[in-house]
PDB file of C-alpha atoms in Angstrom:
ATOM      1  CA  UNK A  61     -10.011 -24.856  -0.951  1.00 34.00           C
ATOM      2  CA  UNK A  62      -7.475 -22.591  -2.605  1.00 53.00           C
ATOM      3  CA  UNK A  63      -7.822 -18.897  -1.886  1.00 77.00           C
ATOM      4  CA  UNK A  64      -8.958 -16.711  -4.763  1.00 93.00           C
ATOM      5  CA  UNK A  65      -6.669 -14.209  -6.431  1.00 96.00           C
ATOM      6  CA  UNK A  66      -8.806 -11.405  -4.972  1.00 95.00           C
ATOM      7  CA  UNK A  67      -8.370 -12.740  -1.428  1.00 96.00           C
ATOM      8  CA  UNK A  68      -4.645 -13.362  -1.822  1.00 97.00           C
ATOM      9  CA  UNK A  69      -4.034  -9.853  -3.112  1.00 98.00           C
ATOM     10  CA  UNK A  70      -6.082  -8.346  -0.276  1.00 98.00           C
ATOM     11  CA  UNK A  71      -4.292 -10.304   2.423  1.00 98.00           C
ATOM     12  CA  UNK A  72      -0.942  -9.194   1.012  1.00 98.00           C
ATOM     13  CA  UNK A  73      -2.092  -5.587   1.329  1.00 98.00           C
ATOM     14  CA  UNK A  74      -3.160  -6.192   4.927  1.00 98.00           C
ATOM     15  CA  UNK A  75       0.085  -7.884   5.954  1.00 98.00           C
ATOM     16  CA  UNK A  76       2.197  -5.347   4.062  1.00 97.00           C
ATOM     17  CA  UNK A  77       0.310  -2.512   5.755  1.00 97.00           C
ATOM     18  CA  UNK A  78       1.010  -4.087   9.123  1.00 96.00           C
ATOM     19  CA  UNK A  79       4.720  -4.218   8.328  1.00 95.00           C
ATOM     20  CA  UNK A  80       4.724  -0.611   7.164  1.00 94.00           C
ATOM     21  CA  UNK A  81       2.968   0.495  10.342  1.00 94.00           C
ATOM     22  CA  UNK A  82       5.727  -1.265  12.255  1.00 93.00           C
ATOM     23  CA  UNK A  83       8.307   1.046  10.652  1.00 92.00           C
ATOM     24  CA  UNK A  84       6.688   3.818  12.712  1.00 92.00           C
ATOM     25  CA  UNK A  85       7.790   3.436  16.347  1.00 91.00           C
ATOM     26  CA  UNK A  86       4.767   5.419  17.538  1.00 93.00           C
ATOM     27  CA  UNK A  87       2.182   3.404  15.587  1.00 95.00           C
ATOM     28  CA  UNK A  88      -0.412   1.329  17.390  1.00 97.00           C
ATOM     29  CA  UNK A  89      -1.920  -1.877  16.013  1.00 98.00           C
ATOM     30  CA  UNK A  90      -4.864  -4.045  16.962  1.00 98.00           C
ATOM     31  CA  UNK A  91      -5.267  -7.389  15.230  1.00 98.00           C
ATOM     32  CA  UNK A  92      -7.963  -9.969  15.841  1.00 97.00           C
ATOM     33  CA  UNK A  93      -9.490 -12.989  14.113  1.00 97.00           C
ATOM     34  CA  UNK A  94     -11.247 -10.806  11.545  1.00 97.00           C
ATOM     35  CA  UNK A  95      -9.577  -7.405  11.519  1.00 98.00           C
ATOM     36  CA  UNK A  96      -6.450  -5.280  11.538  1.00 98.00           C
ATOM     37  CA  UNK A  97      -6.503  -1.664  12.766  1.00 98.00           C
ATOM     38  CA  UNK A  98      -3.479   0.592  12.439  1.00 98.00           C
ATOM     39  CA  UNK A  99      -3.018   4.090  13.854  1.00 97.00           C
ATOM     40  CA  UNK A 100       0.156   5.809  12.698  1.00 94.00           C
ATOM     41  CA  UNK A 101       1.893   8.694  14.431  1.00 92.00           C
ATOM     42  CA  UNK A 102       0.364  11.072  11.850  1.00 89.00           C
ATOM     43  CA  UNK A 103      -3.346  11.713  12.365  1.00 88.00           C
ATOM     44  CA  UNK A 104      -4.603  11.955   8.764  1.00 83.00           C
ATOM     45  CA  UNK A 105      -7.875   9.973   8.893  1.00 80.00           C
ATOM     46  CA  UNK A 106      -7.691   8.546   5.380  1.00 80.00           C
ATOM     47  CA  UNK A 107      -4.027   7.785   4.864  1.00 80.00           C
ATOM     48  CA  UNK A 108      -2.425   6.678   8.115  1.00 91.00           C
ATOM     49  CA  UNK A 109      -5.340   5.321  10.170  1.00 96.00           C
ATOM     50  CA  UNK A 110      -6.681   2.192   8.540  1.00 97.00           C
ATOM     51  CA  UNK A 111      -9.290  -0.512   9.094  1.00 98.00           C
ATOM     52  CA  UNK A 112      -8.933  -3.797   7.218  1.00 98.00           C
ATOM     53  CA  UNK A 113     -11.254  -6.784   7.404  1.00 98.00           C
ATOM     54  CA  UNK A 114      -9.184  -9.961   7.202  1.00 97.00           C
ATOM     55  CA  UNK A 115     -12.052 -12.465   7.273  1.00 97.00           C
ATOM     56  CA  UNK A 116     -14.852 -11.958   4.744  1.00 95.00           C
ATOM     57  CA  UNK A 117     -17.282 -13.548   7.167  1.00 96.00           C
ATOM     58  CA  UNK A 118     -16.583 -11.174  10.032  1.00 98.00           C
ATOM     59  CA  UNK A 119     -19.697  -9.160  10.889  1.00 98.00           C
ATOM     60  CA  UNK A 120     -19.564  -5.608   9.431  1.00 98.00           C
ATOM     61  CA  UNK A 121     -21.372  -4.081  12.402  1.00 98.00           C
ATOM     62  CA  UNK A 122     -18.926  -5.583  14.868  1.00 98.00           C
ATOM     63  CA  UNK A 123     -15.996  -4.436  12.725  1.00 98.00           C
ATOM     64  CA  UNK A 124     -17.265  -0.846  12.770  1.00 98.00           C
ATOM     65  CA  UNK A 125     -17.975  -0.971  16.507  1.00 98.00           C
ATOM     66  CA  UNK A 126     -14.504  -2.293  17.249  1.00 98.00           C
ATOM     67  CA  UNK A 127     -12.930   0.325  14.957  1.00 98.00           C
ATOM     68  CA  UNK A 128     -14.739   3.132  16.764  1.00 98.00           C
ATOM     69  CA  UNK A 129     -13.594   1.663  20.064  1.00 98.00           C
ATOM     70  CA  UNK A 130      -9.979   1.619  18.887  1.00 98.00           C
ATOM     71  CA  UNK A 131      -9.745   5.001  17.178  1.00 97.00           C
ATOM     72  CA  UNK A 132     -12.196   6.981  19.315  1.00 96.00           C
ATOM     73  CA  UNK A 133     -10.077   7.191  22.480  1.00 97.00           C
ATOM     74  CA  UNK A 134      -7.151   8.211  20.291  1.00 96.00           C
ATOM     75  CA  UNK A 135      -9.231  11.083  18.835  1.00 95.00           C
ATOM     76  CA  UNK A 136      -8.643   9.724  15.363  1.00 96.00           C
ATOM     77  CA  UNK A 137     -10.703   9.316  12.262  1.00 96.00           C
ATOM     78  CA  UNK A 138     -10.117   6.207  10.200  1.00 98.00           C
ATOM     79  CA  UNK A 139     -10.543   4.721   6.744  1.00 97.00           C
ATOM     80  CA  UNK A 140     -12.212   1.368   5.994  1.00 98.00           C
ATOM     81  CA  UNK A 141     -10.784  -0.456   2.982  1.00 98.00           C
ATOM     82  CA  UNK A 142     -13.475  -2.242   0.947  1.00 98.00           C
ATOM     83  CA  UNK A 143     -13.309  -4.014  -2.405  1.00 97.00           C
ATOM     84  CA  UNK A 144     -15.819  -2.761  -4.939  1.00 96.00           C
ATOM     85  CA  UNK A 145     -16.991  -5.663  -7.081  1.00 89.00           C
ATOM     86  CA  UNK A 146     -16.250  -8.310  -4.440  1.00 93.00           C
ATOM     87  CA  UNK A 147     -19.514  -9.768  -3.146  1.00 92.00           C
ATOM     88  CA  UNK A 148     -18.274 -10.154   0.423  1.00 90.00           C
ATOM     89  CA  UNK A 149     -17.557  -6.444   0.740  1.00 97.00           C
ATOM     90  CA  UNK A 150     -20.881  -5.103  -0.526  1.00 96.00           C
ATOM     91  CA  UNK A 151     -22.489  -5.648   2.874  1.00 96.00           C
ATOM     92  CA  UNK A 152     -19.486  -4.073   4.583  1.00 97.00           C
ATOM     93  CA  UNK A 153     -19.638  -0.964   2.386  1.00 97.00           C
ATOM     94  CA  UNK A 154     -23.387  -0.649   2.938  1.00 97.00           C
ATOM     95  CA  UNK A 155     -22.961  -0.952   6.710  1.00 97.00           C
ATOM     96  CA  UNK A 156     -20.282   1.744   6.658  1.00 98.00           C
ATOM     97  CA  UNK A 157     -22.409   4.180   4.677  1.00 97.00           C
ATOM     98  CA  UNK A 158     -25.353   3.563   7.008  1.00 97.00           C
ATOM     99  CA  UNK A 159     -23.054   4.662   9.849  1.00 96.00           C
ATOM    100  CA  UNK A 160     -21.985   7.846   8.068  1.00 96.00           C
ATOM    101  CA  UNK A 161     -18.663   6.399   6.924  1.00 97.00           C
ATOM    102  CA  UNK A 162     -18.514   7.752   3.386  1.00 96.00           C
ATOM    103  CA  UNK A 163     -16.529   6.991   0.207  1.00 96.00           C
ATOM    104  CA  UNK A 164     -13.591   9.322  -0.369  1.00 95.00           C
ATOM    105  CA  UNK A 165     -11.219   7.577  -2.767  1.00 94.00           C
ATOM    106  CA  UNK A 166     -10.951   4.645  -5.163  1.00 96.00           C
ATOM    107  CA  UNK A 167      -7.985   2.868  -6.685  1.00 96.00           C
ATOM    108  CA  UNK A 168      -7.755  -0.245  -8.856  1.00 98.00           C
ATOM    109  CA  UNK A 169      -6.270  -3.439  -7.502  1.00 98.00           C
ATOM    110  CA  UNK A 170      -4.073  -4.843 -10.270  1.00 98.00           C
ATOM    111  CA  UNK A 171      -2.302  -8.193 -10.584  1.00 98.00           C
ATOM    112  CA  UNK A 172       0.339  -9.792 -12.795  1.00 98.00           C
ATOM    113  CA  UNK A 173       0.769 -13.541 -13.291  1.00 98.00           C
ATOM    114  CA  UNK A 174       4.485 -13.617 -14.110  1.00 98.00           C
ATOM    115  CA  UNK A 175       7.674 -11.548 -14.294  1.00 98.00           C
ATOM    116  CA  UNK A 176       7.561  -8.286 -16.210  1.00 98.00           C
ATOM    117  CA  UNK A 177       9.538  -7.687 -19.388  1.00 96.00           C
ATOM    118  CA  UNK A 178      12.557  -5.465 -18.926  1.00 94.00           C
ATOM    119  CA  UNK A 179      13.391  -2.706 -21.377  1.00 91.00           C
ATOM    120  CA  UNK A 180      16.478  -0.553 -21.955  1.00 93.00           C
ATOM    121  CA  UNK A 181      16.909   2.414 -19.636  1.00 94.00           C
ATOM    122  CA  UNK A 182      17.289   5.980 -20.818  1.00 92.00           C
ATOM    123  CA  UNK A 183      20.759   7.527 -20.775  1.00 94.00           C
ATOM    124  CA  UNK A 184      21.905   8.237 -17.242  1.00 94.00           C
ATOM    125  CA  UNK A 185      19.222   6.032 -15.635  1.00 96.00           C
ATOM    126  CA  UNK A 186      20.189   3.112 -13.397  1.00 97.00           C
ATOM    127  CA  UNK A 187      18.357   0.887 -10.913  1.00 98.00           C
ATOM    128  CA  UNK A 188      19.996   0.154  -7.574  1.00 98.00           C
ATOM    129  CA  UNK A 189      18.797  -2.192  -4.858  1.00 98.00           C
ATOM    130  CA  UNK A 190      18.729  -0.677  -1.377  1.00 97.00           C
ATOM    131  CA  UNK A 191      21.206  -2.538   0.794  1.00 95.00           C
ATOM    132  CA  UNK A 192      21.631  -0.309   3.840  1.00 94.00           C
ATOM    133  CA  UNK A 193      19.260   1.046   6.483  1.00 93.00           C
ATOM    134  CA  UNK A 194      20.996   4.398   6.053  1.00 93.00           C
ATOM    135  CA  UNK A 195      19.335   4.735   2.642  1.00 94.00           C
ATOM    136  CA  UNK A 196      15.828   4.762   4.120  1.00 93.00           C
ATOM    137  CA  UNK A 197      15.810   8.526   4.667  1.00 92.00           C
ATOM    138  CA  UNK A 198      16.328   9.123   0.935  1.00 94.00           C
ATOM    139  CA  UNK A 199      13.654   6.552   0.117  1.00 95.00           C
ATOM    140  CA  UNK A 200      10.964   8.242   2.213  1.00 95.00           C
ATOM    141  CA  UNK A 201      12.087  11.726   1.158  1.00 94.00           C
ATOM    142  CA  UNK A 202      11.386  10.750  -2.453  1.00 95.00           C
ATOM    143  CA  UNK A 203       8.047   9.246  -1.424  1.00 94.00           C
ATOM    144  CA  UNK A 204       7.047  12.522   0.220  1.00 93.00           C
ATOM    145  CA  UNK A 205       7.944  14.550  -2.854  1.00 93.00           C
ATOM    146  CA  UNK A 206       6.303  12.066  -5.245  1.00 93.00           C
ATOM    147  CA  UNK A 207       2.905  11.787  -3.585  1.00 90.00           C
ATOM    148  CA  UNK A 208       2.202  15.420  -2.716  1.00 88.00           C
ATOM    149  CA  UNK A 209       0.141  15.962  -5.867  1.00 82.00           C
ATOM    150  CA  UNK A 210      -2.067  13.018  -4.896  1.00 83.00           C
ATOM    151  CA  UNK A 211      -2.909  14.770  -1.637  1.00 84.00           C
ATOM    152  CA  UNK A 212      -0.453  12.978   0.639  1.00 86.00           C
ATOM    153  CA  UNK A 213       1.122  15.389   3.135  1.00 86.00           C
ATOM    154  CA  UNK A 214       4.920  14.827   3.273  1.00 81.00           C
ATOM    155  CA  UNK A 215       4.565  14.208   7.018  1.00 82.00           C
ATOM    156  CA  UNK A 216       2.936  10.874   6.201  1.00 85.00           C
ATOM    157  CA  UNK A 217       6.361   9.485   5.349  1.00 88.00           C
ATOM    158  CA  UNK A 218       8.489  11.004   8.105  1.00 81.00           C
ATOM    159  CA  UNK A 219       6.916   8.512  10.517  1.00 83.00           C
ATOM    160  CA  UNK A 220       8.827   5.663   8.852  1.00 87.00           C
ATOM    161  CA  UNK A 221      12.038   5.892  10.838  1.00 82.00           C
ATOM    162  CA  UNK A 222      12.959   2.200  11.039  1.00 84.00           C
ATOM    163  CA  UNK A 223      15.304   1.923   8.082  1.00 87.00           C
ATOM    164  CA  UNK A 224      15.929  -1.758   8.728  1.00 87.00           C
ATOM    165  CA  UNK A 225      12.360  -2.424   7.612  1.00 88.00           C
ATOM    166  CA  UNK A 226      13.392  -1.938   3.992  1.00 92.00           C
ATOM    167  CA  UNK A 227      15.734  -4.885   4.402  1.00 93.00           C
ATOM    168  CA  UNK A 228      13.394  -7.308   6.191  1.00 92.00           C
ATOM    169  CA  UNK A 229      12.491 -10.834   5.215  1.00 94.00           C
ATOM    170  CA  UNK A 230      10.603 -10.867   1.937  1.00 97.00           C
ATOM    171  CA  UNK A 231      11.204  -7.134   1.380  1.00 97.00           C
ATOM    172  CA  UNK A 232      13.259  -5.665  -1.466  1.00 98.00           C
ATOM    173  CA  UNK A 233      13.404  -1.933  -2.220  1.00 98.00           C
ATOM    174  CA  UNK A 234      14.953  -0.022  -5.113  1.00 98.00           C
ATOM    175  CA  UNK A 235      16.130   3.395  -6.152  1.00 98.00           C
ATOM    176  CA  UNK A 236      15.866   4.614  -9.697  1.00 98.00           C
ATOM    177  CA  UNK A 237      18.837   6.921 -10.199  1.00 97.00           C
ATOM    178  CA  UNK A 238      19.528   9.684 -12.688  1.00 96.00           C
ATOM    179  CA  UNK A 239      23.215  10.411 -13.119  1.00 96.00           C
ATOM    180  CA  UNK A 240      23.918   8.632  -9.842  1.00 96.00           C
ATOM    181  CA  UNK A 241      21.308  10.494  -7.758  1.00 96.00           C
ATOM    182  CA  UNK A 242      18.202   8.730  -6.337  1.00 97.00           C
ATOM    183  CA  UNK A 243      15.074  10.030  -8.066  1.00 97.00           C
ATOM    184  CA  UNK A 244      12.530   7.176  -7.967  1.00 97.00           C
ATOM    185  CA  UNK A 245      11.496   4.365  -5.628  1.00 98.00           C
ATOM    186  CA  UNK A 246       9.594   1.090  -5.451  1.00 98.00           C
ATOM    187  CA  UNK A 247       9.498  -1.872  -3.101  1.00 98.00           C
ATOM    188  CA  UNK A 248       8.102  -5.391  -2.999  1.00 98.00           C
ATOM    189  CA  UNK A 249       6.775  -7.164   0.075  1.00 98.00           C
ATOM    190  CA  UNK A 250       6.271 -10.892  -0.495  1.00 98.00           C
ATOM    191  CA  UNK A 251       3.740 -12.778   1.625  1.00 98.00           C
ATOM    192  CA  UNK A 252       2.279 -16.218   0.939  1.00 97.00           C
ATOM    193  CA  UNK A 253       3.389 -16.226  -2.684  1.00 98.00           C
ATOM    194  CA  UNK A 254       2.160 -12.705  -3.497  1.00 98.00           C
ATOM    195  CA  UNK A 255       4.604  -9.922  -4.390  1.00 98.00           C
ATOM    196  CA  UNK A 256       2.945  -6.688  -3.313  1.00 98.00           C
ATOM    197  CA  UNK A 257       4.416  -3.607  -4.983  1.00 98.00           C
ATOM    198  CA  UNK A 258       4.272  -0.490  -2.805  1.00 98.00           C
ATOM    199  CA  UNK A 259       5.220   3.193  -2.781  1.00 95.00           C
ATOM    200  CA  UNK A 260       6.223   3.542  -6.405  1.00 97.00           C
ATOM    201  CA  UNK A 261       7.124   7.151  -7.076  1.00 95.00           C
ATOM    202  CA  UNK A 262       9.378   9.527  -9.001  1.00 96.00           C
ATOM    203  CA  UNK A 263      10.493  13.051  -8.253  1.00 95.00           C
ATOM    204  CA  UNK A 264       8.549  15.501 -10.455  1.00 92.00           C
ATOM    205  CA  UNK A 265      11.807  16.832 -11.895  1.00 92.00           C
ATOM    206  CA  UNK A 266      12.853  13.350 -13.046  1.00 92.00           C
ATOM    207  CA  UNK A 267       9.704  12.241 -14.842  1.00 91.00           C
ATOM    208  CA  UNK A 268       9.593  11.350 -18.514  1.00 92.00           C
ATOM    209  CA  UNK A 269      12.685   9.130 -18.315  1.00 93.00           C
ATOM    210  CA  UNK A 270      10.904   5.807 -17.740  1.00 95.00           C
ATOM    211  CA  UNK A 271      11.895   5.659 -14.078  1.00 96.00           C
ATOM    212  CA  UNK A 272       8.448   4.628 -12.850  1.00 96.00           C
ATOM    213  CA  UNK A 273       8.333   1.630 -15.139  1.00 97.00           C
ATOM    214  CA  UNK A 274      11.944   0.692 -14.461  1.00 98.00           C
ATOM    215  CA  UNK A 275      11.614   0.598 -10.664  1.00 98.00           C
ATOM    216  CA  UNK A 276       8.252  -1.197 -10.880  1.00 98.00           C
ATOM    217  CA  UNK A 277       9.740  -3.866 -13.124  1.00 98.00           C
ATOM    218  CA  UNK A 278      12.661  -4.279 -10.728  1.00 98.00           C
ATOM    219  CA  UNK A 279      10.396  -4.624  -7.696  1.00 98.00           C
ATOM    220  CA  UNK A 280       7.973  -6.947  -9.482  1.00 98.00           C
ATOM    221  CA  UNK A 281      10.693  -9.279 -10.709  1.00 98.00           C
ATOM    222  CA  UNK A 282      12.449  -9.267  -7.336  1.00 98.00           C
ATOM    223  CA  UNK A 283       9.189 -10.552  -5.869  1.00 98.00           C
ATOM    224  CA  UNK A 284       8.993 -13.386  -8.367  1.00 98.00           C
ATOM    225  CA  UNK A 285      12.664 -14.171  -7.693  1.00 98.00           C
ATOM    226  CA  UNK A 286      11.682 -14.606  -4.032  1.00 98.00           C
ATOM    227  CA  UNK A 287       9.165 -17.267  -5.022  1.00 98.00           C
ATOM    228  CA  UNK A 288       5.972 -15.294  -5.646  1.00 98.00           C
ATOM    229  CA  UNK A 289       3.546 -16.511  -8.292  1.00 98.00           C
ATOM    230  CA  UNK A 290       1.438 -13.345  -8.326  1.00 98.00           C
ATOM    231  CA  UNK A 291       2.263  -9.633  -8.457  1.00 98.00           C
ATOM    232  CA  UNK A 292      -0.153  -7.183  -6.832  1.00 98.00           C
ATOM    233  CA  UNK A 293      -0.447  -3.406  -6.544  1.00 98.00           C
ATOM    234  CA  UNK A 294      -2.933  -0.591  -6.006  1.00 98.00           C
ATOM    235  CA  UNK A 295      -2.582   1.930  -8.803  1.00 97.00           C
ATOM    236  CA  UNK A 296      -2.622   5.712  -8.746  1.00 93.00           C
ATOM    237  CA  UNK A 297      -4.085   7.520 -11.764  1.00 92.00           C
ATOM    238  CA  UNK A 298      -0.549   8.350 -12.944  1.00 90.00           C
ATOM    239  CA  UNK A 299       0.721   4.820 -12.469  1.00 94.00           C
ATOM    240  CA  UNK A 300      -2.127   2.853 -13.964  1.00 97.00           C
ATOM    241  CA  UNK A 301      -1.164   3.288 -17.655  1.00 97.00           C
ATOM    242  CA  UNK A 302       2.395   2.212 -16.841  1.00 96.00           C
ATOM    243  CA  UNK A 303       1.229  -0.927 -15.057  1.00 98.00           C
ATOM    244  CA  UNK A 304      -1.231  -1.814 -17.804  1.00 98.00           C
ATOM    245  CA  UNK A 305       1.570  -1.562 -20.363  1.00 97.00           C
ATOM    246  CA  UNK A 306       3.565  -3.997 -18.213  1.00 97.00           C
ATOM    247  CA  UNK A 307       0.704  -6.516 -18.290  1.00 98.00           C
ATOM    248  CA  UNK A 308      -0.955  -5.835 -14.948  1.00 98.00           C
ATOM    249  CA  UNK A 309      -4.747  -6.253 -15.061  1.00 98.00           C
ATOM    250  CA  UNK A 310      -7.452  -4.862 -12.773  1.00 98.00           C
ATOM    251  CA  UNK A 311      -9.445  -7.390 -10.721  1.00 97.00           C
ATOM    252  CA  UNK A 312     -11.446  -4.971  -8.541  1.00 97.00           C
ATOM    253  CA  UNK A 313     -11.269  -1.466  -7.136  1.00 97.00           C
ATOM    254  CA  UNK A 314     -10.502  -0.562  -3.569  1.00 98.00           C
ATOM    255  CA  UNK A 315     -13.113   1.827  -2.258  1.00 97.00           C
ATOM    256  CA  UNK A 316     -11.942   3.735   0.802  1.00 97.00           C
ATOM    257  CA  UNK A 317     -14.613   4.967   3.210  1.00 98.00           C
ATOM    258  CA  UNK A 318     -13.658   7.618   5.732  1.00 97.00           C
ATOM    259  CA  UNK A 319     -14.957   8.154   9.247  1.00 96.00           C
ATOM    260  CA  UNK A 320     -14.073  11.526  10.822  1.00 93.00           C
ATOM    261  CA  UNK A 321     -12.810  11.751  14.396  1.00 91.00           C
ATOM    262  CA  UNK A 322     -15.534  11.313  17.026  1.00 81.00           C
TER     263      UNK A 322
END
């Protein structure tokens, strides 16, 4: 039986998260037949310490027990990713809340069924594909500056020191430039026919020039060029109107539930 769009998008997020954790040489991963746990070098319980269920049939109680066993000795809190509106995750969310693992954040999961329409760029704006590991430092510097107002400490991004990861198989990353200087970012990670769009951001000083849309279009279409038949992303409040204008539609909301350190 073919996997549903909801499952395909979720599994792209899981696999893409695993690859991003691997850009952090100090990260630790635990993967089993129904789960993926990732502990980054930064100890923020919601952002860099994640619990994903990879099999909808895997028992919620066992998932939580295993997560506590993984993160507890590391003195870490963690965040369980659940899908609000997906029947399989209602039991998981209820089990989490019964264990004191509480909702802290929501974001829509959005998908696109084909390439996005391109539009002319503003004067001085250009899109450039990242083609060297040396460019990774600029990429993550822009990410740190872009996501601060969403509550992401800049230290979240300094853990990504493996620049070659932006050039891996199925990965394409872009700069949006203003007058030749990098000011915006986006990447695609393609897995099993899904182009996941990640870490879209623009420097606050460069907003209002269409950079967010331009880099998202570039990343989306690069994913389809690599053979994807579905685009997928998790939208921030600032990004959602841009993605909707591009044709992305919401299929469910991710509901993140946070467990503090033991």
